[in-house]
mmCIF file of C-alpha atoms and ligand atoms in Angstrom:
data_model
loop_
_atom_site.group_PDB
_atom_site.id
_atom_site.type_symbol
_atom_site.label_atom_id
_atom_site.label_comp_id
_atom_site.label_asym_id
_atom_site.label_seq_id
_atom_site.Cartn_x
_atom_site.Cartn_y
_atom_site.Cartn_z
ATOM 1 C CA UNK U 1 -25.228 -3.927 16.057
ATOM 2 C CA UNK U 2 -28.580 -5.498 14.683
ATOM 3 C CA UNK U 3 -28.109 -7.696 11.657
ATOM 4 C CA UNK U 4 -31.134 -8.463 9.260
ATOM 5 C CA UNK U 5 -32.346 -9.594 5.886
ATOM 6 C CA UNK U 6 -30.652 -6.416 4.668
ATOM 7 C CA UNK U 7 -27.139 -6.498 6.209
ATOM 8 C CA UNK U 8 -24.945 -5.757 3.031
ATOM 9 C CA UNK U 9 -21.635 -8.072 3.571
ATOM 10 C CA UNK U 10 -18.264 -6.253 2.884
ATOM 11 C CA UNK U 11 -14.351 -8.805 3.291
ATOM 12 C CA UNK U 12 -11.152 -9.167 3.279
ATOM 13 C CA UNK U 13 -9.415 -12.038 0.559
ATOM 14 C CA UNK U 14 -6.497 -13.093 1.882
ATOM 15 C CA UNK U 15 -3.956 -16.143 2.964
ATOM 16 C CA UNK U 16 -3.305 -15.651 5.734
ATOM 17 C CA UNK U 17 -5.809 -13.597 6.842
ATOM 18 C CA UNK U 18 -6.017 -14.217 10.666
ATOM 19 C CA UNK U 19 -3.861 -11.170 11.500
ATOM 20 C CA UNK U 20 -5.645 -8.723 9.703
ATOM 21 C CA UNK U 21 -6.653 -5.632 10.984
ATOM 22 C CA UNK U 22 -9.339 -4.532 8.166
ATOM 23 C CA UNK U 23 -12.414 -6.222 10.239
ATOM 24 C CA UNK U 24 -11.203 -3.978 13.527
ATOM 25 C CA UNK U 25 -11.427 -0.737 11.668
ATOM 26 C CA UNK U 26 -13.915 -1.202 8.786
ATOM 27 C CA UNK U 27 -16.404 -2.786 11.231
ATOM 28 C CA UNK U 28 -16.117 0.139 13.103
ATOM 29 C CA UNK U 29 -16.419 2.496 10.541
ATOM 30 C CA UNK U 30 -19.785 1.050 10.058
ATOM 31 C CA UNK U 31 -20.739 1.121 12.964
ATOM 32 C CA UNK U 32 -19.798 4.261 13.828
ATOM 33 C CA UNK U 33 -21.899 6.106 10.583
ATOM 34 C CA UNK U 34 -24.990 3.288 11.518
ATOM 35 C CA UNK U 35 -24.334 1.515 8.089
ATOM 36 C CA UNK U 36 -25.857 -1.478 8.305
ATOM 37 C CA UNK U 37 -23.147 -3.448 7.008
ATOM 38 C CA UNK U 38 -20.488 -6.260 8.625
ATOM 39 C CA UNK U 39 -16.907 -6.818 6.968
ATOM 40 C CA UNK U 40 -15.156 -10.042 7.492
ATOM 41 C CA UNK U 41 -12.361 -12.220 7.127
ATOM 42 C CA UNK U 42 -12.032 -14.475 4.498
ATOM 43 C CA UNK U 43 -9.079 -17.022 3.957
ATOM 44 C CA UNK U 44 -8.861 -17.395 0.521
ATOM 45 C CA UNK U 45 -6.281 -20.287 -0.914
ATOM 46 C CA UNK U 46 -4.119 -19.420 -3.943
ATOM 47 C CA UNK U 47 -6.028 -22.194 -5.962
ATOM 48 C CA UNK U 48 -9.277 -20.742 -5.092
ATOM 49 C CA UNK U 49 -8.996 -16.829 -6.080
ATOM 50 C CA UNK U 50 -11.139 -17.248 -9.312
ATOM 51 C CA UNK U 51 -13.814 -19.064 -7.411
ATOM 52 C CA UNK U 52 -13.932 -16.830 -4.512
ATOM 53 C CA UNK U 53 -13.754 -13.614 -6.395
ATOM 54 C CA UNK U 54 -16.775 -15.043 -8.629
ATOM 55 C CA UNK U 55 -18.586 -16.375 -5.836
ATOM 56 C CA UNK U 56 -19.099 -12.484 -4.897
ATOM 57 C CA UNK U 57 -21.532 -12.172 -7.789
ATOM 58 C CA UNK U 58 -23.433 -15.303 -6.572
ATOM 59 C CA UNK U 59 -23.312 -14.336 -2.544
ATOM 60 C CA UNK U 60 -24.154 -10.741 -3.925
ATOM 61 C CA UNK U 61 -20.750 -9.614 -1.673
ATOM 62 C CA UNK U 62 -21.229 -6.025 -1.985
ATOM 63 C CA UNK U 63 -16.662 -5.357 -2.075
ATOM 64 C CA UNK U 64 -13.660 -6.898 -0.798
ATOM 65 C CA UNK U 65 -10.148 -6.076 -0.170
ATOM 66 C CA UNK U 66 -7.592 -8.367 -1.595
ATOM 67 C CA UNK U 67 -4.586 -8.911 0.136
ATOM 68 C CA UNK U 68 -1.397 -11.115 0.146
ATOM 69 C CA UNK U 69 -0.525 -12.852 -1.737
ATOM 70 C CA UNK U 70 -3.818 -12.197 -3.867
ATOM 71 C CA UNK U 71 -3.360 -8.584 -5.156
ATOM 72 C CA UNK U 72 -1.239 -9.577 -8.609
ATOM 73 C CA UNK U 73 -3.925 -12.295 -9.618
ATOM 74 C CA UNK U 74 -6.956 -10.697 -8.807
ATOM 75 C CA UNK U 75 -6.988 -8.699 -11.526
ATOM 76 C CA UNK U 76 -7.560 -11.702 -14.079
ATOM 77 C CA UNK U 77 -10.815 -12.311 -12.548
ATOM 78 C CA UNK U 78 -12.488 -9.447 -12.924
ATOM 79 C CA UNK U 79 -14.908 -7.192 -14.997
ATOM 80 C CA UNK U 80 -13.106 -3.562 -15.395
ATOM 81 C CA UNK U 81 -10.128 -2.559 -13.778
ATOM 82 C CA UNK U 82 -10.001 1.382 -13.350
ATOM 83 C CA UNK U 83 -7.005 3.518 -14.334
ATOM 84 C CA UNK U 84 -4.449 3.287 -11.776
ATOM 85 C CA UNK U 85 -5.020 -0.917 -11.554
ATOM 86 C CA UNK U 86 -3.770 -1.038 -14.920
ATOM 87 C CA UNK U 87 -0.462 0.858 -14.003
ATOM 88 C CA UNK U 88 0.406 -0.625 -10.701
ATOM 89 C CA UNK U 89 -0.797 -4.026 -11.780
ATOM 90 C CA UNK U 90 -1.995 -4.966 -8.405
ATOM 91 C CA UNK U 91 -5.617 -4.139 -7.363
ATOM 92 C CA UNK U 92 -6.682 -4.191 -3.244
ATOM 93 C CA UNK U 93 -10.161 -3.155 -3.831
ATOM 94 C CA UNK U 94 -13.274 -4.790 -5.486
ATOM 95 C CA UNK U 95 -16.586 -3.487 -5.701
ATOM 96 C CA UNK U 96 -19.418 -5.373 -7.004
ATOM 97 C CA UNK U 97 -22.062 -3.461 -8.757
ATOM 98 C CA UNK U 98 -25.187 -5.555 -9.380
ATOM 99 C CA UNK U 99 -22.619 -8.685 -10.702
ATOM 100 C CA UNK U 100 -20.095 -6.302 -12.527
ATOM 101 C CA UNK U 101 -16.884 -5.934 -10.718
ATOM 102 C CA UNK U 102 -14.502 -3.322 -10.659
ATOM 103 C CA UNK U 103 -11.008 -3.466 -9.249
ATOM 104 C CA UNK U 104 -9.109 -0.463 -7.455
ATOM 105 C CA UNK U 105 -5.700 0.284 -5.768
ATOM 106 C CA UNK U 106 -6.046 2.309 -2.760
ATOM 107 C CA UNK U 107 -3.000 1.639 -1.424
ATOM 108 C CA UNK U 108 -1.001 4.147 -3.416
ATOM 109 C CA UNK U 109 -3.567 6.943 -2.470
ATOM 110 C CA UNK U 110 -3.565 5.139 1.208
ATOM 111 C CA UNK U 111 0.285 5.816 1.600
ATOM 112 C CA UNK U 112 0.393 9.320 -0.071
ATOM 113 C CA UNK U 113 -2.364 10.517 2.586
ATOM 114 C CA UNK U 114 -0.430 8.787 5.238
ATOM 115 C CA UNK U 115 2.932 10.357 4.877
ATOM 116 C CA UNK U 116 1.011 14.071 3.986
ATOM 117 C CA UNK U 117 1.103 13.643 8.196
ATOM 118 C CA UNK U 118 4.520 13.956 8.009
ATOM 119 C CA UNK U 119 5.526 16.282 4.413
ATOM 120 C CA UNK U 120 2.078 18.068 3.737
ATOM 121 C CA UNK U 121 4.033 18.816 0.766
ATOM 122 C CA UNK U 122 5.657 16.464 -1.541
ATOM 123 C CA UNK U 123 6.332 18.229 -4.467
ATOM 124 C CA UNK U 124 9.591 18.369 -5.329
ATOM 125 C CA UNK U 125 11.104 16.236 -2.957
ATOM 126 C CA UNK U 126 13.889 13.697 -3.477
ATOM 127 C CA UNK U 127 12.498 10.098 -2.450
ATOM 128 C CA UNK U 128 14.341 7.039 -1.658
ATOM 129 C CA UNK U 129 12.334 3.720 -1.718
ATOM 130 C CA UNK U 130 13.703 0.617 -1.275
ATOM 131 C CA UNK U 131 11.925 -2.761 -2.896
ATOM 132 C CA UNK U 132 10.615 -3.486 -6.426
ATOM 133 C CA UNK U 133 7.524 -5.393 -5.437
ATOM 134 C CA UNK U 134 3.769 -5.037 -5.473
ATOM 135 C CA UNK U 135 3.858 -2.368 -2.705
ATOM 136 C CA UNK U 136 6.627 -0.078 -4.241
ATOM 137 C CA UNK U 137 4.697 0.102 -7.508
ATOM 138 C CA UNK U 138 1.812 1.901 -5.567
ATOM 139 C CA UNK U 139 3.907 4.047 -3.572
ATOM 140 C CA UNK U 140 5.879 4.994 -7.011
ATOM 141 C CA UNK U 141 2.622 5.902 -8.534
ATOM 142 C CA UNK U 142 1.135 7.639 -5.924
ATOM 143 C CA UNK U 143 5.155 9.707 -5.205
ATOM 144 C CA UNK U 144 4.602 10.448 -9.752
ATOM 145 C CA UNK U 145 0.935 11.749 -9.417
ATOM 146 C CA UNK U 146 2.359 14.211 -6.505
ATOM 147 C CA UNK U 147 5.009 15.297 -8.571
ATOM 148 C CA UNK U 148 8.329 14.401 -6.279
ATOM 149 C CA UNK U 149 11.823 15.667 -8.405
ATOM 150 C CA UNK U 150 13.667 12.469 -7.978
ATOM 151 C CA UNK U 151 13.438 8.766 -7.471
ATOM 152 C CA UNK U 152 16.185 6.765 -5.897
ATOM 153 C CA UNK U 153 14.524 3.147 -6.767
ATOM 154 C CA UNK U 154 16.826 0.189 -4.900
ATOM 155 C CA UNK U 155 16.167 -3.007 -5.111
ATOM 156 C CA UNK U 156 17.972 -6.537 -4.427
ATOM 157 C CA UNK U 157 17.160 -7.683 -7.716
ATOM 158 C CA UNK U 158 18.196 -4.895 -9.803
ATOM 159 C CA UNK U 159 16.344 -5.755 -13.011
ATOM 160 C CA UNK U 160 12.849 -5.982 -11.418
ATOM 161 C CA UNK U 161 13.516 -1.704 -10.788
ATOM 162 C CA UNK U 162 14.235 -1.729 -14.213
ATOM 163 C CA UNK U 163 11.151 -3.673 -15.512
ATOM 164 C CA UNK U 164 9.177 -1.310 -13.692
ATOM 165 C CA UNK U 165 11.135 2.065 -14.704
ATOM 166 C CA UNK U 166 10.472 0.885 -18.578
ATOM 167 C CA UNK U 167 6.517 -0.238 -17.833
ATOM 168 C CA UNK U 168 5.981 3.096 -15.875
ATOM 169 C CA UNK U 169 7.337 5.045 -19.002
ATOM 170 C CA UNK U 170 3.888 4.137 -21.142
ATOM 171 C CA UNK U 171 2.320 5.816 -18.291
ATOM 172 C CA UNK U 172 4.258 9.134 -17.215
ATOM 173 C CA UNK U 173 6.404 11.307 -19.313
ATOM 174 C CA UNK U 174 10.411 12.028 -18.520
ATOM 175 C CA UNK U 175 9.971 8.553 -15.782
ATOM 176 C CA UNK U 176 13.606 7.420 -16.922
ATOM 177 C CA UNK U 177 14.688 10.900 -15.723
ATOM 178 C CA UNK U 178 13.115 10.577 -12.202
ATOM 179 C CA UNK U 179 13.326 7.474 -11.264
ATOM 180 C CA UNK U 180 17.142 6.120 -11.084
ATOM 181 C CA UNK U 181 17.474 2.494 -10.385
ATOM 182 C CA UNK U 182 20.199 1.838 -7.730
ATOM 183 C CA UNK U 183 22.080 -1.939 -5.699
ATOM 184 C CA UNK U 184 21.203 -2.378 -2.329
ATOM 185 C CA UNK U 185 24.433 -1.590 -1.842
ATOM 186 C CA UNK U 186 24.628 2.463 -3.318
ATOM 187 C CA UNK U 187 21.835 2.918 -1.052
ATOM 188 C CA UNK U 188 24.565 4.449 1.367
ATOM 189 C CA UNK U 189 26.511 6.740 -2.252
ATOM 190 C CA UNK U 190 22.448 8.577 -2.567
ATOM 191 C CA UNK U 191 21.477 8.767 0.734
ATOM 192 C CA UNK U 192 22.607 12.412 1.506
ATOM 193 C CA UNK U 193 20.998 13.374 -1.709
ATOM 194 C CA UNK U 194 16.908 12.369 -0.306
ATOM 195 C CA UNK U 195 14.778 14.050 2.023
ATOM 196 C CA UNK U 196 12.467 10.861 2.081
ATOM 197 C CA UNK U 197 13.238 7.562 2.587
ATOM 198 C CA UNK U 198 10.338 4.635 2.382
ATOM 199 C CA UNK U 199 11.370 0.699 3.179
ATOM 200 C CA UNK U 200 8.942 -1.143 1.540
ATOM 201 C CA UNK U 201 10.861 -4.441 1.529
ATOM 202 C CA UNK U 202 9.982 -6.856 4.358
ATOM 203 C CA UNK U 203 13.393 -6.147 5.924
ATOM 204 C CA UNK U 204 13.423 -5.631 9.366
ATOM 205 C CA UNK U 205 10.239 -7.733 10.100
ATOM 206 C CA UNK U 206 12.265 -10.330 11.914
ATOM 207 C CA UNK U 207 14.666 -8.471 14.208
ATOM 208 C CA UNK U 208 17.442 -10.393 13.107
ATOM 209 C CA UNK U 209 17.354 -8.871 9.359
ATOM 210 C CA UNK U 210 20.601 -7.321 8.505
ATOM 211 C CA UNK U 211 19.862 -3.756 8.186
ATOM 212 C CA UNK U 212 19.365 -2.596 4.582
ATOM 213 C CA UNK U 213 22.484 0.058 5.085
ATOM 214 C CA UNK U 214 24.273 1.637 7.509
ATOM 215 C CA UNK U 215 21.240 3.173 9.754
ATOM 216 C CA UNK U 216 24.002 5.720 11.404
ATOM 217 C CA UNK U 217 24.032 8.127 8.434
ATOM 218 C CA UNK U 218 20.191 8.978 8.972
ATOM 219 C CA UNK U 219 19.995 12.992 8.641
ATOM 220 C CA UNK U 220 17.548 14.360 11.060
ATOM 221 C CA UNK U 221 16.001 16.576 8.310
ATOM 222 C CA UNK U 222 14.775 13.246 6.760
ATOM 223 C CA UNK U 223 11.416 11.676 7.012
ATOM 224 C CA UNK U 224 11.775 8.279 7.223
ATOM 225 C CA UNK U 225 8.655 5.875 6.320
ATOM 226 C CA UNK U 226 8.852 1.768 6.737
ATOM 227 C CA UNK U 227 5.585 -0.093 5.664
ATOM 228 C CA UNK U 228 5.940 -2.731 8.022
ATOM 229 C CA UNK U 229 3.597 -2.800 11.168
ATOM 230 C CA UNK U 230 5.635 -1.722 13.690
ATOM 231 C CA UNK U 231 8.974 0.007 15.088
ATOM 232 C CA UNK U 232 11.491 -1.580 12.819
ATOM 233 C CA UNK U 233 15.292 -1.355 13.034
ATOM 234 C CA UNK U 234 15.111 2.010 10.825
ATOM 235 C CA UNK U 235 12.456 3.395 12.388
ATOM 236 C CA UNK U 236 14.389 3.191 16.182
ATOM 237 C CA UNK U 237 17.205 4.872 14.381
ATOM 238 C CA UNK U 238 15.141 6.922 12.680
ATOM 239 C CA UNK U 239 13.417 8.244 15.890
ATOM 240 C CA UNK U 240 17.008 8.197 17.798
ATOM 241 C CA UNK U 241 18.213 10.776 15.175
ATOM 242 C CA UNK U 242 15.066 13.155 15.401
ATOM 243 C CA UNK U 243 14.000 12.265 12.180
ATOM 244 C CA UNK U 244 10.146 12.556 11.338
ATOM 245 C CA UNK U 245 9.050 8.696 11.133
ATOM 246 C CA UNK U 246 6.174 6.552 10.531
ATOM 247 C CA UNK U 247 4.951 2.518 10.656
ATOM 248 C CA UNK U 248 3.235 1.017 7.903
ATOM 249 C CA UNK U 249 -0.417 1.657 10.506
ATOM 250 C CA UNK U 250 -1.197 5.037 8.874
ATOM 251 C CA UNK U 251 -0.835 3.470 5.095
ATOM 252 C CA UNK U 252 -2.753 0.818 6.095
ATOM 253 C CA UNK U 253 -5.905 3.182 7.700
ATOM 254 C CA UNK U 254 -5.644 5.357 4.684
ATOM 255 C CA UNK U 255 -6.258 2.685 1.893
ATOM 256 C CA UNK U 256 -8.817 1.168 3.821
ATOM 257 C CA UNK U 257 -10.368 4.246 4.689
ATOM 258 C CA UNK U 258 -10.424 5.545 0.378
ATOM 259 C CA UNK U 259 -11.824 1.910 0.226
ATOM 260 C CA UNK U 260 -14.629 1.916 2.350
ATOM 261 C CA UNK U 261 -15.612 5.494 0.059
ATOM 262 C CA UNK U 262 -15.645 3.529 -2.711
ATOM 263 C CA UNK U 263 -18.275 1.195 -1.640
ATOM 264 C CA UNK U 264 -20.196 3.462 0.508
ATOM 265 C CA UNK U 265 -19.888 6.777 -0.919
ATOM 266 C CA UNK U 266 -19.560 8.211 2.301
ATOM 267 C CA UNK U 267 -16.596 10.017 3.936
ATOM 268 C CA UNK U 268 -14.424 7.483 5.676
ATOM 269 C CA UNK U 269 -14.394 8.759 9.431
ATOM 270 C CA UNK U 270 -10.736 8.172 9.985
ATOM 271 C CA UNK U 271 -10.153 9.234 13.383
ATOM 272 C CA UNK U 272 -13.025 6.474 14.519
ATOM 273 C CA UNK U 273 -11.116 3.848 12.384
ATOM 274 C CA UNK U 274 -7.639 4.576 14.037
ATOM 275 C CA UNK U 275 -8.830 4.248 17.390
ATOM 276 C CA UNK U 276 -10.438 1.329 17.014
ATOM 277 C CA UNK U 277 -6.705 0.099 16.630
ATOM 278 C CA UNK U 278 -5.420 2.276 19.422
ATOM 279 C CA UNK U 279 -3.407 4.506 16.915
HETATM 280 P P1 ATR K 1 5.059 -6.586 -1.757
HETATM 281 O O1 ATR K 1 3.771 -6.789 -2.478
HETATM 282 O O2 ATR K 1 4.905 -6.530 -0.252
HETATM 283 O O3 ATR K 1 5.822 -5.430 -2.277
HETATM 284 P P2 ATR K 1 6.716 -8.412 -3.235
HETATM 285 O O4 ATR K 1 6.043 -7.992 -4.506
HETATM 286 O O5 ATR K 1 6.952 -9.862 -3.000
HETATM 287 O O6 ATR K 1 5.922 -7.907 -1.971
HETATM 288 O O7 ATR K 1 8.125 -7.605 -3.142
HETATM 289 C C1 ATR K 1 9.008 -7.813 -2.105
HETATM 290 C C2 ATR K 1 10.148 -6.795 -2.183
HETATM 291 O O8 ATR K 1 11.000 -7.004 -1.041
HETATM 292 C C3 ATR K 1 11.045 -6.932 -3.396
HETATM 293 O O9 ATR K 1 11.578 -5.674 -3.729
HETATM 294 C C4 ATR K 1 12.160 -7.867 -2.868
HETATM 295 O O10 ATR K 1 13.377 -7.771 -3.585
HETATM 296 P P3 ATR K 1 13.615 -8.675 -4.916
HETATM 297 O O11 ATR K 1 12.865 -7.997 -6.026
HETATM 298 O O12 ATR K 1 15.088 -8.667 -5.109
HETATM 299 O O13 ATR K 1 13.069 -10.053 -4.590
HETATM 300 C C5 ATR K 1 12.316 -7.291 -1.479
HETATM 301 N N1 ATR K 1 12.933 -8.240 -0.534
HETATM 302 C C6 ATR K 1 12.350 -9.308 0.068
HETATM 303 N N2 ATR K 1 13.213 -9.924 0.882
HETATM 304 C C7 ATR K 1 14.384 -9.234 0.809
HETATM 305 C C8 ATR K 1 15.685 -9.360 1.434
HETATM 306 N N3 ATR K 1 15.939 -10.336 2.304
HETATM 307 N N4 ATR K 1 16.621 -8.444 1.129
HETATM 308 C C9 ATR K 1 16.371 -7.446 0.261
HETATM 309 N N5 ATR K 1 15.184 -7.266 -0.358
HETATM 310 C C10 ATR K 1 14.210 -8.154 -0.087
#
């Protein structure tokens, strides 16, 4: 790669950001099309979001992607936010045109493309996700727009499904009738009843976590999804049943691939970017 007085600079906000995997495959992608373009890391402290995010107009950054624990706040710092931003509340994406800067989710569209590996066809299907959070609203969006029947929504905190049940009804019609929210603890009453099941809780990072129900009643006719990076808990039972399964890698490739169109304009090449991380 030959850097020079044009090299357009493309990031990643986030704290921490050490473990991120963004530079592997964006870098790559670059690379691989002969962009002339480098994407790094940069660790961005809560206290310094606004500055950072303005200092793109003043470094002439051409995007970013925000990450934790940025993806909430970012969205007070910027010029526009496009559509699905203003649902989800949560933005991953900026791009900066000539000092005006526009915040996206991709990680809604990045999970929907993922588990299309898996269920090429989601319409219709009964979904159980589990978490309330900044991740689930992106995944609930994305399982709305591709018009899944039903919603089992659990959460710890049972209100927070609520909150976002009654927020999500200013966006999509009949929402109260699909989405139902549910205790931790009925996960195990519903779970017969769902051909999908997503974690998106950081349960089961630690292998200690107590599992989030009983993992034995799996069905092997369900596709099971957990958002963490690697073969949790749910996902070994999930694979011991014969259940279709998947890590939190192909969510992760997929955002960052509809990312790196936004900025570029150019078809992502995805296979390039997921062996770059050996997937
Ligand atoms: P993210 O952006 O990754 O979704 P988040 O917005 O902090 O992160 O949301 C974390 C989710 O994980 C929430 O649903 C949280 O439940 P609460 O709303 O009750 O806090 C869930 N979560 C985190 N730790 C958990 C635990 N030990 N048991 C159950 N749920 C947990």
């Amino acid at each position: 790669m030959i850097l020079d007085g044009q090299t357009k600079v493309y990031g990643i906000f986030g704290y921490p950001v050490k473990h991120s995997k963004s530079p592997t495959f964006q870098t790559a992608a670059f690379l691989y099309l002969g962009i002339n373009a480098v994407y790094v890391p940069f660790e961005v402290n809560p206290d310094d979001l606004e500055k950072a995010v303005e200092s793109l107009k003043v470094l002439k950054i051409a995007g970013v992607n925000i990450t934790i624990p940025h993806k909430e706040n970012v969205i007070n710092y910027v010029n526009e936010l496009s559509e699905e931003v203003k649902v989800i509340k949560a933005a991953n994406t900026i791009k900066n045109v000539d000092g005006y800067l526009i915040a996206y989710n991709t990680d809604w569209i990045g999970f929907i493309e993922g588990l299309k590996e898996l269920e090429p066809n989601l319409e219709g299907k009964k979904v159980l996700v589990i978490g309330a959070g900044g991740s689930s609203r992106a995944i609930i969006y994305g399982l709305l727009k591709e018009n899944v029947d039903k919603i089992y929504l659990a959460n710890r905190t049972l209100q927070r499904a609520e909150k976002l049940i009654q927020e999500y009804k200013e966006y999509f019609r009949i929402v109260d009738k699909i989405i139902t929210p549910i205790s931790l603890q009925d996960i195990e009453t519903f779970l017969s009843d769902v051909d999908i099941i997503v974690n998106t809780t950081s349960v089961g990072l630690n292998n200690e976590d107590f599992p989030l129900f009983d993992y034995n009643i799996l069905k092997e006719s369900q596709t099971v999804v957990d958002i963490i990076y690697k073969e949790t808990k749910l996902l070994k039972a999930a694979k011991e049943k014969g259940c279709k399964y998947q890590n939190g890698f192909p969510m992760l490739i997929y955002q960052g691939a509809k990312s790196f169109e936004i900025w570029t304009g150019q078809k992502a090449p995805v296979e390039v970017m997921k062996k770059s991380l050996g997937l």
